[in-house]
CSV table of C-alpha atoms in Angstrom, one decimal:
chain,number,residue,atom,x,y,z
Z,1,MET,CA,-27.7,18.5,29.9
Z,2,ALA,CA,-24.6,17.8,31.9
Z,3,LYS,CA,-22.3,15.0,30.6
Z,4,THR,CA,-21.1,12.2,32.9
Z,5,VAL,CA,-17.5,10.9,32.5
Z,6,GLY,CA,-16.2,7.8,34.2
Z,7,ILE,CA,-12.6,8.0,35.2
Z,8,GLY,CA,-11.1,4.5,35.6
Z,9,ILE,CA,-7.8,4.6,37.4
Z,10,THR,CA,-5.5,1.6,37.4
Z,11,GLY,CA,-2.3,0.8,39.4
Z,12,GLY,CA,0.3,3.0,37.8
Z,13,ILE,CA,2.6,5.6,39.4
Z,14,ALA,CA,0.7,8.4,37.4
Z,15,ALA,CA,-2.5,7.6,39.2
Z,16,TYR,CA,-2.0,10.6,41.4
Z,17,LYS,CA,-2.2,12.9,38.4
Z,18,MET,CA,-5.9,12.0,37.9
Z,19,ALA,CA,-6.8,14.4,40.8
Z,20,ASP,CA,-5.9,17.3,38.6
Z,21,LEU,CA,-7.8,15.9,35.6
Z,22,VAL,CA,-10.9,15.4,37.8
Z,23,SER,CA,-10.7,18.9,39.1
Z,24,GLN,CA,-10.5,20.3,35.5
Z,25,LEU,CA,-13.6,18.3,34.5
Z,26,LYS,CA,-15.6,19.4,37.6
Z,27,LYS,CA,-14.8,23.1,36.7
Z,28,ASP,CA,-16.6,22.5,33.4
Z,29,ASP,CA,-19.7,21.2,35.3
Z,30,ILE,CA,-19.0,17.6,34.1
Z,31,ASP,CA,-20.3,14.9,36.4
Z,32,VAL,CA,-17.4,12.6,37.2
Z,33,ILE,CA,-17.6,9.0,38.6
Z,34,VAL,CA,-14.2,7.7,39.7
Z,35,MET,CA,-13.5,4.0,39.7
Z,36,MET,CA,-10.3,2.6,41.0
Z,37,THR,CA,-8.6,-0.8,40.9
Z,38,GLU,CA,-7.2,-2.1,44.3
Z,39,ASN,CA,-3.7,-1.5,43.0
Z,40,ALA,CA,-4.6,2.1,42.2
Z,41,THR,CA,-5.5,2.8,45.8
Z,42,LYS,CA,-1.9,2.2,46.7
Z,43,PHE,CA,-0.9,5.3,44.9
Z,44,ILE,CA,-3.7,7.7,45.8
Z,45,THR,CA,-6.6,7.4,48.2
Z,46,PRO,CA,-10.3,7.0,47.1
Z,47,LEU,CA,-11.1,9.8,49.6
Z,48,THR,CA,-9.2,12.3,47.5
Z,49,PHE,CA,-11.6,11.7,44.6
Z,50,LYS,CA,-14.7,11.6,46.8
Z,51,THR,CA,-13.7,15.1,48.0
Z,52,LEU,CA,-13.3,16.4,44.5
Z,53,THR,CA,-16.4,14.8,42.9
Z,54,GLY,CA,-18.9,14.8,45.8
Z,55,ARG,CA,-19.6,11.1,44.9
Z,56,GLU,CA,-18.4,7.9,46.3
Z,57,THR,CA,-15.2,6.6,44.7
Z,58,VAL,CA,-16.0,3.0,43.6
Z,59,VAL,CA,-13.5,0.3,44.1
Z,60,ASP,CA,-15.1,-2.9,45.3
Z,61,LEU,CA,-17.3,-4.9,43.0
Z,62,TRP,CA,-19.2,-6.4,46.0
Z,63,SER,CA,-19.8,-3.2,47.9
Z,64,GLU,CA,-23.5,-2.4,48.6
Z,65,SER,CA,-24.5,0.7,46.7
Z,66,LEU,CA,-27.4,2.9,47.6
Z,67,GLU,CA,-27.4,4.4,44.1
Z,68,TYR,CA,-27.7,1.3,41.9
Z,69,LYS,CA,-29.5,-2.1,42.1
Z,70,VAL,CA,-26.7,-3.7,40.1
Z,71,GLN,CA,-23.7,-1.5,40.6
Z,72,HIS,CA,-21.5,-2.1,37.5
Z,73,ILE,CA,-24.6,-2.0,35.2
Z,74,GLY,CA,-25.9,1.2,36.8
Z,75,ILE,CA,-22.6,3.0,36.5
Z,76,ALA,CA,-22.1,1.9,32.9
Z,77,GLU,CA,-25.6,3.1,31.9
Z,78,GLU,CA,-24.9,6.5,33.3
Z,79,LEU,CA,-21.7,7.2,31.4
Z,80,ASP,CA,-21.3,9.4,28.3
Z,81,LEU,CA,-17.6,8.5,28.2
Z,82,LEU,CA,-15.3,6.1,30.0
Z,83,VAL,CA,-11.7,7.1,30.4
Z,84,ILE,CA,-9.0,4.6,31.5
Z,85,ALA,CA,-6.0,6.6,32.8
Z,86,PRO,CA,-3.4,5.6,33.5
Z,87,ALA,CA,-4.0,2.3,31.7
Z,88,THR,CA,-1.5,-0.3,32.8
Z,89,ALA,CA,-0.3,-3.2,30.5
Z,90,ASN,CA,-2.3,-5.5,32.8
Z,91,PHE,CA,-5.6,-3.7,32.5
Z,92,ILE,CA,-5.2,-3.2,28.7
Z,93,ALA,CA,-4.8,-7.0,28.4
Z,94,LYS,CA,-7.9,-7.5,30.5
Z,95,MET,CA,-9.9,-5.2,28.3
Z,96,ALA,CA,-8.6,-6.6,25.1
Z,97,HIS,CA,-9.6,-10.1,26.2
Z,98,GLY,CA,-13.0,-9.3,27.7
Z,99,MET,CA,-12.0,-10.1,31.3
Z,100,ALA,CA,-14.2,-8.8,34.1
Z,101,ASP,CA,-12.8,-9.7,37.5
Z,102,ASP,CA,-13.1,-6.5,39.4
Z,103,LEU,CA,-15.4,-3.4,39.4
Z,104,LEU,CA,-13.6,-1.4,36.8
Z,105,SER,CA,-13.1,-4.2,34.2
Z,106,THR,CA,-16.8,-5.2,34.7
Z,107,VAL,CA,-18.0,-1.6,34.1
Z,108,ALA,CA,-15.7,-1.5,31.0
Z,109,LEU,CA,-17.3,-4.6,29.6
Z,110,ALA,CA,-20.9,-3.4,30.3
Z,111,ASN,CA,-20.2,0.1,29.0
Z,112,THR,CA,-21.7,1.2,25.7
Z,113,ALA,CA,-20.3,4.7,25.7
Z,114,PRO,CA,-17.1,5.8,23.9
Z,115,VAL,CA,-13.9,4.7,25.6
Z,116,LEU,CA,-10.6,6.6,25.8
Z,117,VAL,CA,-7.6,4.5,26.9
Z,118,VAL,CA,-4.4,6.4,28.0
Z,119,PRO,CA,-1.6,3.9,28.4
Z,120,ALA,CA,1.3,4.7,30.8
Z,121,MET,CA,4.0,2.2,31.7
Z,122,ASN,CA,7.7,1.4,31.3
Z,123,SER,CA,8.9,1.9,27.7
Z,124,ASN,CA,10.0,-1.7,27.3
Z,125,MET,CA,6.5,-2.8,28.4
Z,126,TYR,CA,4.8,-0.4,26.1
Z,127,ASN,CA,6.9,-1.5,23.1
Z,128,ASN,CA,6.3,-5.2,23.9
Z,129,SER,CA,4.6,-6.8,20.9
Z,130,ILE,CA,1.9,-8.4,23.0
Z,131,VAL,CA,1.0,-5.0,24.6
Z,132,GLN,CA,0.9,-3.4,21.1
Z,133,GLU,CA,-1.3,-6.2,19.8
Z,134,ASN,CA,-3.7,-5.6,22.7
Z,135,ILE,CA,-3.8,-1.9,22.0
Z,136,LYS,CA,-4.6,-2.7,18.4
Z,137,THR,CA,-7.4,-5.0,19.5
Z,138,LEU,CA,-8.9,-2.1,21.6
Z,139,GLN,CA,-8.7,0.2,18.6
Z,140,TYR,CA,-10.4,-2.4,16.4
Z,141,HIS,CA,-13.3,-2.5,18.9
Z,142,GLY,CA,-13.6,1.3,18.7
Z,143,CYS,CA,-11.6,2.6,21.6
Z,144,TYR,CA,-9.8,5.9,21.4
Z,145,ILE,CA,-6.1,5.5,22.2
Z,146,MET,CA,-3.9,8.4,23.4
Z,147,GLU,CA,-0.2,7.9,22.6
Z,148,PRO,CA,2.0,8.1,25.7
Z,149,ASP,CA,4.6,10.9,25.9
Z,150,SER,CA,8.4,10.3,25.8
Z,151,GLY,CA,10.8,11.4,28.6
Z,152,VAL,CA,12.3,10.2,31.8
Z,153,LEU,CA,10.0,7.6,33.4
Z,154,ALA,CA,9.5,6.8,37.1
Z,155,CYS,CA,11.9,3.9,36.8
Z,156,GLY,CA,14.6,6.3,35.7
Z,157,VAL,CA,14.7,5.1,32.1
Z,158,GLU,CA,14.2,7.5,29.3
Z,159,GLY,CA,11.7,6.5,26.7
Z,160,LYS,CA,8.1,6.4,25.5
Z,161,GLY,CA,5.5,5.6,28.2
Z,162,ARG,CA,4.8,8.7,30.3
Z,163,LEU,CA,1.2,9.7,30.9
Z,164,PRO,CA,0.4,12.7,28.7
Z,165,GLU,CA,-0.1,16.0,30.5
Z,166,THR,CA,-3.6,16.1,32.1
Z,167,GLN,CA,-4.4,19.2,30.0
Z,168,LYS,CA,-4.0,17.1,26.9
Z,169,ILE,CA,-6.2,14.3,28.3
Z,170,TYR,CA,-8.8,16.9,29.3
Z,171,GLU,CA,-8.8,18.4,25.7
Z,172,GLU,CA,-9.2,14.9,24.2
Z,173,ILE,CA,-12.1,14.2,26.5
Z,174,ILE,CA,-13.8,17.4,25.5
Z,175,LYS,CA,-13.2,16.6,21.9
Z,176,ILE,CA,-14.8,13.2,22.2
Z,177,LEU,CA,-17.8,14.5,24.2
Z,178,ASN,CA,-18.4,17.3,21.6
Z,179,PRO,CA,-17.4,15.7,18.2
Z,180,GLN,CA,-17.1,18.0,15.2
Z,181,ARG,CA,-19.6,17.0,12.5
Z,182,ASP,CA,-18.3,19.4,9.9
Z,183,LEU,CA,-18.0,16.8,7.2
Z,184,GLN,CA,-21.6,15.6,7.5
Z,185,GLY,CA,-22.9,14.6,4.1
Z,186,ILE,CA,-19.5,14.7,2.4
Z,187,ARG,CA,-18.6,11.6,0.4
Z,188,LEU,CA,-14.8,11.0,0.9
Z,189,MET,CA,-12.6,8.3,-0.5
Z,190,VAL,CA,-9.1,7.7,0.8
Z,191,ASN,CA,-6.6,5.0,-0.2
Z,192,ALA,CA,-4.0,3.6,2.2
Z,193,GLY,CA,-1.5,0.9,2.8
Z,194,THR,CA,1.0,-0.5,0.3
Z,195,THR,CA,0.3,-2.1,-3.0
Z,196,CYS,CA,1.9,-5.5,-3.9
Z,197,GLU,CA,3.1,-6.8,-7.2
Z,198,ASP,CA,3.5,-10.5,-7.7
Z,199,ILE,CA,6.8,-12.1,-8.8
Z,200,ASP,CA,5.4,-15.6,-8.6
Z,201,PRO,CA,2.6,-17.3,-6.6
Z,202,VAL,CA,4.8,-17.0,-3.5
Z,203,ARG,CA,6.8,-13.8,-3.7
Z,204,TYR,CA,5.9,-10.2,-4.4
Z,205,ILE,CA,7.5,-6.7,-4.3
Z,206,ALA,CA,6.2,-3.9,-2.2
Z,207,ASN,CA,7.4,-0.8,-0.3
Z,208,ARG,CA,7.5,0.2,3.3
Z,209,GLY,CA,4.1,1.8,3.6
Z,210,THR,CA,2.1,0.8,6.7
Z,211,GLY,CA,-1.2,2.6,6.1
Z,212,LYS,CA,-1.0,4.6,9.4
Z,213,MET,CA,-1.5,8.0,7.7
Z,214,GLY,CA,-4.4,6.9,5.5
Z,215,TYR,CA,-6.2,5.0,8.2
Z,216,ALA,CA,-5.9,8.0,10.5
Z,217,ILE,CA,-7.5,10.2,7.8
Z,218,ALA,CA,-10.3,7.7,7.3
Z,219,ARG,CA,-10.9,7.3,11.0
Z,220,GLU,CA,-11.0,11.1,11.6
Z,221,ALA,CA,-13.2,11.8,8.6
Z,222,ALA,CA,-15.7,9.2,9.7
Z,223,ARG,CA,-15.7,10.7,13.2
Z,224,ARG,CA,-16.4,14.1,11.7
Z,225,GLY,CA,-19.5,12.8,9.8
Z,226,ALA,CA,-18.2,12.0,6.3
Z,227,ASP,CA,-19.4,9.0,4.4
Z,228,VAL,CA,-16.0,7.3,4.0
Z,229,ILE,CA,-14.7,4.7,1.6
Z,230,LEU,CA,-11.3,3.3,2.6
Z,231,VAL,CA,-9.5,1.5,-0.3
Z,232,SER,CA,-6.6,-0.3,1.4
Z,233,GLY,CA,-3.6,-2.2,0.1
Z,234,LYS,CA,-1.6,-4.4,2.4
Z,235,SER,CA,-1.7,-3.2,6.0
Z,236,ASN,CA,-1.6,-4.8,9.5
Z,237,LEU,CA,-3.9,-2.1,11.0
Z,238,SER,CA,-7.4,-2.6,12.3
Z,239,VAL,CA,-10.2,-1.3,10.1
Z,240,PRO,CA,-11.8,1.8,11.6
Z,241,ASP,CA,-15.5,1.7,12.3
Z,242,ASN,CA,-18.3,3.5,10.5
Z,243,LEU,CA,-16.9,3.3,6.9
Z,244,LYS,CA,-16.9,1.2,3.8
Z,245,TYR,CA,-13.7,-0.8,3.5
Z,246,ILE,CA,-12.4,-2.2,0.2
Z,247,GLU,CA,-9.3,-4.4,0.3
Z,248,VAL,CA,-7.1,-4.5,-2.8
Z,249,TRP,CA,-3.7,-6.1,-3.7
Z,250,SER,CA,-2.0,-4.4,-6.7
Z,251,ALA,CA,-1.7,-0.9,-8.0
Z,252,GLU,CA,-3.9,-1.8,-11.0
Z,253,GLU,CA,-6.6,-3.2,-8.8
Z,254,MET,CA,-6.5,-0.1,-6.5
Z,255,CYS,CA,-6.7,2.2,-9.6
Z,256,GLN,CA,-9.8,0.4,-11.0
Z,257,VAL,CA,-11.6,0.4,-7.7
Z,258,MET,CA,-11.0,4.2,-7.2
Z,259,LEU,CA,-11.9,5.1,-10.7
Z,260,LYS,CA,-15.2,3.2,-10.2
Z,261,HIS,CA,-16.1,5.1,-7.1
Z,262,GLN,CA,-14.8,8.5,-8.2
Z,263,PRO,CA,-18.0,9.9,-9.7
Z,264,ALA,CA,-19.9,9.5,-6.4
Z,265,CYS,CA,-17.2,11.2,-4.2
Z,266,ASP,CA,-16.8,14.8,-3.2
Z,267,VAL,CA,-13.3,14.4,-1.9
Z,268,ILE,CA,-10.5,12.0,-2.9
Z,269,ILE,CA,-7.3,11.6,-0.8
Z,270,GLY,CA,-4.4,9.6,-2.1
Z,271,ALA,CA,-2.4,8.5,1.0
Z,272,ALA,CA,-1.4,5.0,-0.1
Z,273,ALA,CA,2.1,3.9,-0.8
Z,274,VAL,CA,1.5,2.8,-4.4
Z,275,GLY,CA,4.3,0.9,-6.0
Z,276,ASP,CA,5.7,2.6,-9.2
Z,277,PHE,CA,6.6,-0.7,-10.9
Z,278,ARG,CA,5.2,-4.2,-11.4
Z,279,ILE,CA,6.7,-7.4,-12.8
Z,280,ALA,CA,6.4,-7.6,-16.6
Z,281,HIS,CA,6.0,-11.3,-16.7
Z,282,VAL,CA,4.7,-13.0,-13.5
Z,283,ALA,CA,5.9,-16.6,-13.1
Z,284,ALA,CA,3.1,-19.1,-13.1
Z,285,GLN,CA,5.1,-21.4,-10.7
Z,286,LYS,CA,7.4,-20.6,-7.8
Z,287,LEU,CA,10.8,-19.6,-9.0
Z,288,LYS,CA,13.4,-22.1,-7.7
Z,289,LYS,CA,16.6,-21.1,-6.1
Z,290,ALA,CA,19.7,-22.8,-7.6
Z,291,ASP,CA,22.3,-24.5,-5.4
Z,292,ASN,CA,24.7,-22.0,-6.7
Z,293,THR,CA,24.6,-18.9,-4.3
Z,294,SER,CA,25.9,-16.7,-7.1
Z,295,GLN,CA,22.8,-17.2,-9.1
Z,296,VAL,CA,21.5,-13.9,-10.6
Z,297,LEU,CA,17.8,-13.4,-11.1
Z,298,GLN,CA,16.7,-10.6,-13.5
Z,299,LEU,CA,13.2,-9.2,-13.3
Z,300,GLU,CA,11.8,-6.9,-15.9
Z,301,LEU,CA,9.9,-4.1,-14.3
Z,302,ILE,CA,7.3,-1.9,-16.0
Z,303,GLY,CA,5.3,1.1,-14.7
Z,304,THR,CA,2.1,0.9,-12.8
Z,305,PRO,CA,-0.9,3.3,-13.2
Z,306,ASP,CA,-0.5,6.7,-11.6
Z,307,ILE,CA,-3.8,6.5,-9.8
Z,308,LEU,CA,-4.2,10.2,-8.9
Z,309,LYS,CA,-3.1,11.3,-12.3
Z,310,GLU,CA,-5.7,9.1,-13.9
Z,311,MET,CA,-8.4,10.4,-11.5
Z,312,GLY,CA,-7.2,14.0,-12.1
Z,313,LYS,CA,-8.2,13.6,-15.8
Z,314,ASN,CA,-11.8,12.8,-14.7
Z,315,LYS,CA,-12.0,15.3,-11.9
Z,316,ARG,CA,-15.1,17.5,-12.0
Z,317,GLU,CA,-14.9,21.2,-10.9
Z,318,SER,CA,-16.6,20.7,-7.6
Z,319,GLN,CA,-14.4,17.7,-6.6
Z,320,ILE,CA,-11.4,18.1,-4.3
Z,321,MET,CA,-8.4,15.9,-4.7
Z,322,VAL,CA,-5.5,15.7,-2.2
Z,323,GLY,CA,-2.2,13.9,-2.7
Z,324,PHE,CA,0.9,13.0,-0.7
Z,325,ALA,CA,4.5,13.4,-1.7
Z,326,ALA,CA,6.8,11.2,0.3
Z,327,GLU,CA,10.2,12.4,-0.8
Z,328,THR,CA,13.9,12.0,0.1
Z,329,GLU,CA,15.2,15.2,-1.7
Z,330,ASN,CA,14.0,18.4,-3.3
Z,331,ILE,CA,10.8,18.0,-1.2
Z,332,LEU,CA,8.9,21.1,-2.0
Z,333,GLU,CA,9.9,21.2,-5.7
Z,334,ASN,CA,8.9,17.6,-6.3
Z,335,ALA,CA,5.7,18.1,-4.4
Z,336,ARG,CA,4.7,21.2,-6.5
Z,337,GLN,CA,5.3,19.2,-9.7
Z,338,LYS,CA,3.0,16.5,-8.5
Z,339,LEU,CA,0.4,19.0,-7.5
Z,340,ILE,CA,0.2,20.4,-11.0
Z,341,SER,CA,0.7,17.1,-13.0
Z,342,LYS,CA,-2.0,15.3,-11.0
Z,343,ASN,CA,-4.5,18.2,-11.0
Z,344,LEU,CA,-4.6,18.3,-7.2
Z,345,ASP,CA,-6.1,21.0,-4.9
Z,346,PHE,CA,-3.4,20.6,-2.4
Z,347,ILE,CA,-0.6,18.2,-1.5
Z,348,VAL,CA,0.9,16.9,1.7
Z,349,ALA,CA,4.7,16.7,1.4
Z,350,ASN,CA,7.1,15.1,3.8
Z,351,ASP,CA,10.8,14.0,3.9
Z,352,VAL,CA,10.7,10.3,4.8
Z,353,THR,CA,14.4,10.4,5.8
Z,354,MET,CA,13.6,12.7,8.8
Z,355,GLU,CA,13.3,11.1,12.2
Z,356,GLY,CA,9.7,10.8,13.2
Z,357,ALA,CA,8.4,11.2,9.6
Z,358,GLY,CA,8.9,7.8,8.1
Z,359,PHE,CA,6.4,5.2,7.0
Z,360,ALA,CA,6.3,3.1,10.2
Z,361,ALA,CA,6.4,6.1,12.6
Z,362,ASP,CA,3.4,7.1,14.7
Z,363,THR,CA,4.3,10.8,14.0
Z,364,ASN,CA,4.8,12.8,10.9
Z,365,ILE,CA,6.3,16.2,9.8
Z,366,VAL,CA,4.5,17.6,6.8
Z,367,THR,CA,4.1,20.6,4.7
Z,368,LEU,CA,0.8,21.5,3.0
Z,369,ILE,CA,1.0,23.2,-0.4
Z,370,ASP,CA,-2.0,24.4,-2.4
Z,371,ARG,CA,-2.6,25.5,-6.0
Z,372,GLU,CA,-2.2,29.2,-5.1
Z,373,GLY,CA,1.3,28.5,-3.8
Z,374,ASP,CA,0.6,28.9,-0.1
Z,375,VAL,CA,2.8,26.8,2.0
Z,376,GLU,CA,2.1,25.7,5.6
Z,377,SER,CA,4.7,23.7,7.5
Z,378,LEU,CA,3.4,21.8,10.4
Z,379,PRO,CA,5.4,20.8,13.5
Z,380,LYS,CA,6.0,17.2,14.4
Z,381,MET,CA,2.6,15.7,15.2
Z,382,THR,CA,1.0,12.3,15.7
Z,383,LYS,CA,-0.5,11.0,12.5
Z,384,ASP,CA,-4.0,11.5,14.1
Z,385,GLU,CA,-3.2,15.2,14.6
Z,386,VAL,CA,-1.9,15.5,11.0
Z,387,ALA,CA,-5.1,13.8,9.8
Z,388,SER,CA,-7.1,16.4,11.7
Z,389,ALA,CA,-5.1,19.3,10.2
Z,390,ILE,CA,-5.6,18.0,6.7
Z,391,LEU,CA,-9.3,17.7,7.2
Z,392,ASP,CA,-9.4,21.2,8.7
Z,393,ARG,CA,-7.9,22.5,5.4
Z,394,LEU,CA,-10.4,20.4,3.5
Z,395,VAL,CA,-13.3,22.0,5.3
Z,396,HIS,CA,-12.0,25.4,4.4
Z,397,LEU,CA,-11.8,24.4,0.7
Z,398,LEU,CA,-15.3,22.9,0.8
Z,399,LYS,CA,-16.6,26.1,2.4
Z,400,ILE,CA,-18.9,24.2,4.8
């Protein structure tokens, strides 16, 4: 049965590129309904898309439609996927706050199919904290988000905000329409985020982990059919859909939770930034700062549990364990040592000092190392792409 994709075009300079995307989809016999905001029609005409699709291009919420009794509801019910591209900062804000004041935003609100949002705008606008918060809101509500490309923008500035090539958008559409279910029935547990160790009731020590890599793995594994448990330390990320979420604070708490669930899991992935040390004596009351600015505060630190090492001792033969090695020197050597000492099946190593590979980055540059000594170095990828590559390797090991 043919799929129906709604292409929602908003008022960005990249709107004209959607003609190429629509053409690619039509060549695959995908039915396409094009919806445009009024501002989008300033960049490319509705007639262009009517010619390409053989259907009316819908712009006006109040136009009389021969196809639907209630136009926005009828369109929404027909869709297998809604794509918003290019998605302007304004339209992203409208979606994030449930506004429905034109045809496209009304369809977006009535739609129950998956949604792919492709932001494209000036880099300063894209990096604005309000825009980023709105994007996170859409992710929280289950939207797929494509990262914009970097390069010279229409305004002449160089930065992040360009619409991805239409071929990449096309491939993402096909991927969503035909999801892999190669982890169906697999019980997978992944940890993510950073653990925190209290100094007193007010302060704690932690590291720079954000949870982006672990959350990407959890999200992709759930999409591919796995029964996922996400054990998360501190993170500002939205919890992915369709999984069991357990929030923890300290390394000890994370260790106990994971050991409890280990027997029921087929796969365990350790992607959290677990602190190596905790405070030996946590103060019962807030430590006061003296008036003297030269005051020295000494904290005694002791080791935290090595979570994967503890789990490696209990690992059954059919269970697969994957670890991460975030290093600053001797990357491969240190990763291999961790692989053996923790009884892992393979390890994901990265140099966190490299540009585009740090904790807060949306991208990563990793090397996969397995027990047989095989080494696979991956190019710079988004963390979603790295997650997919890790799970591809996992499927091979599971022989499913």
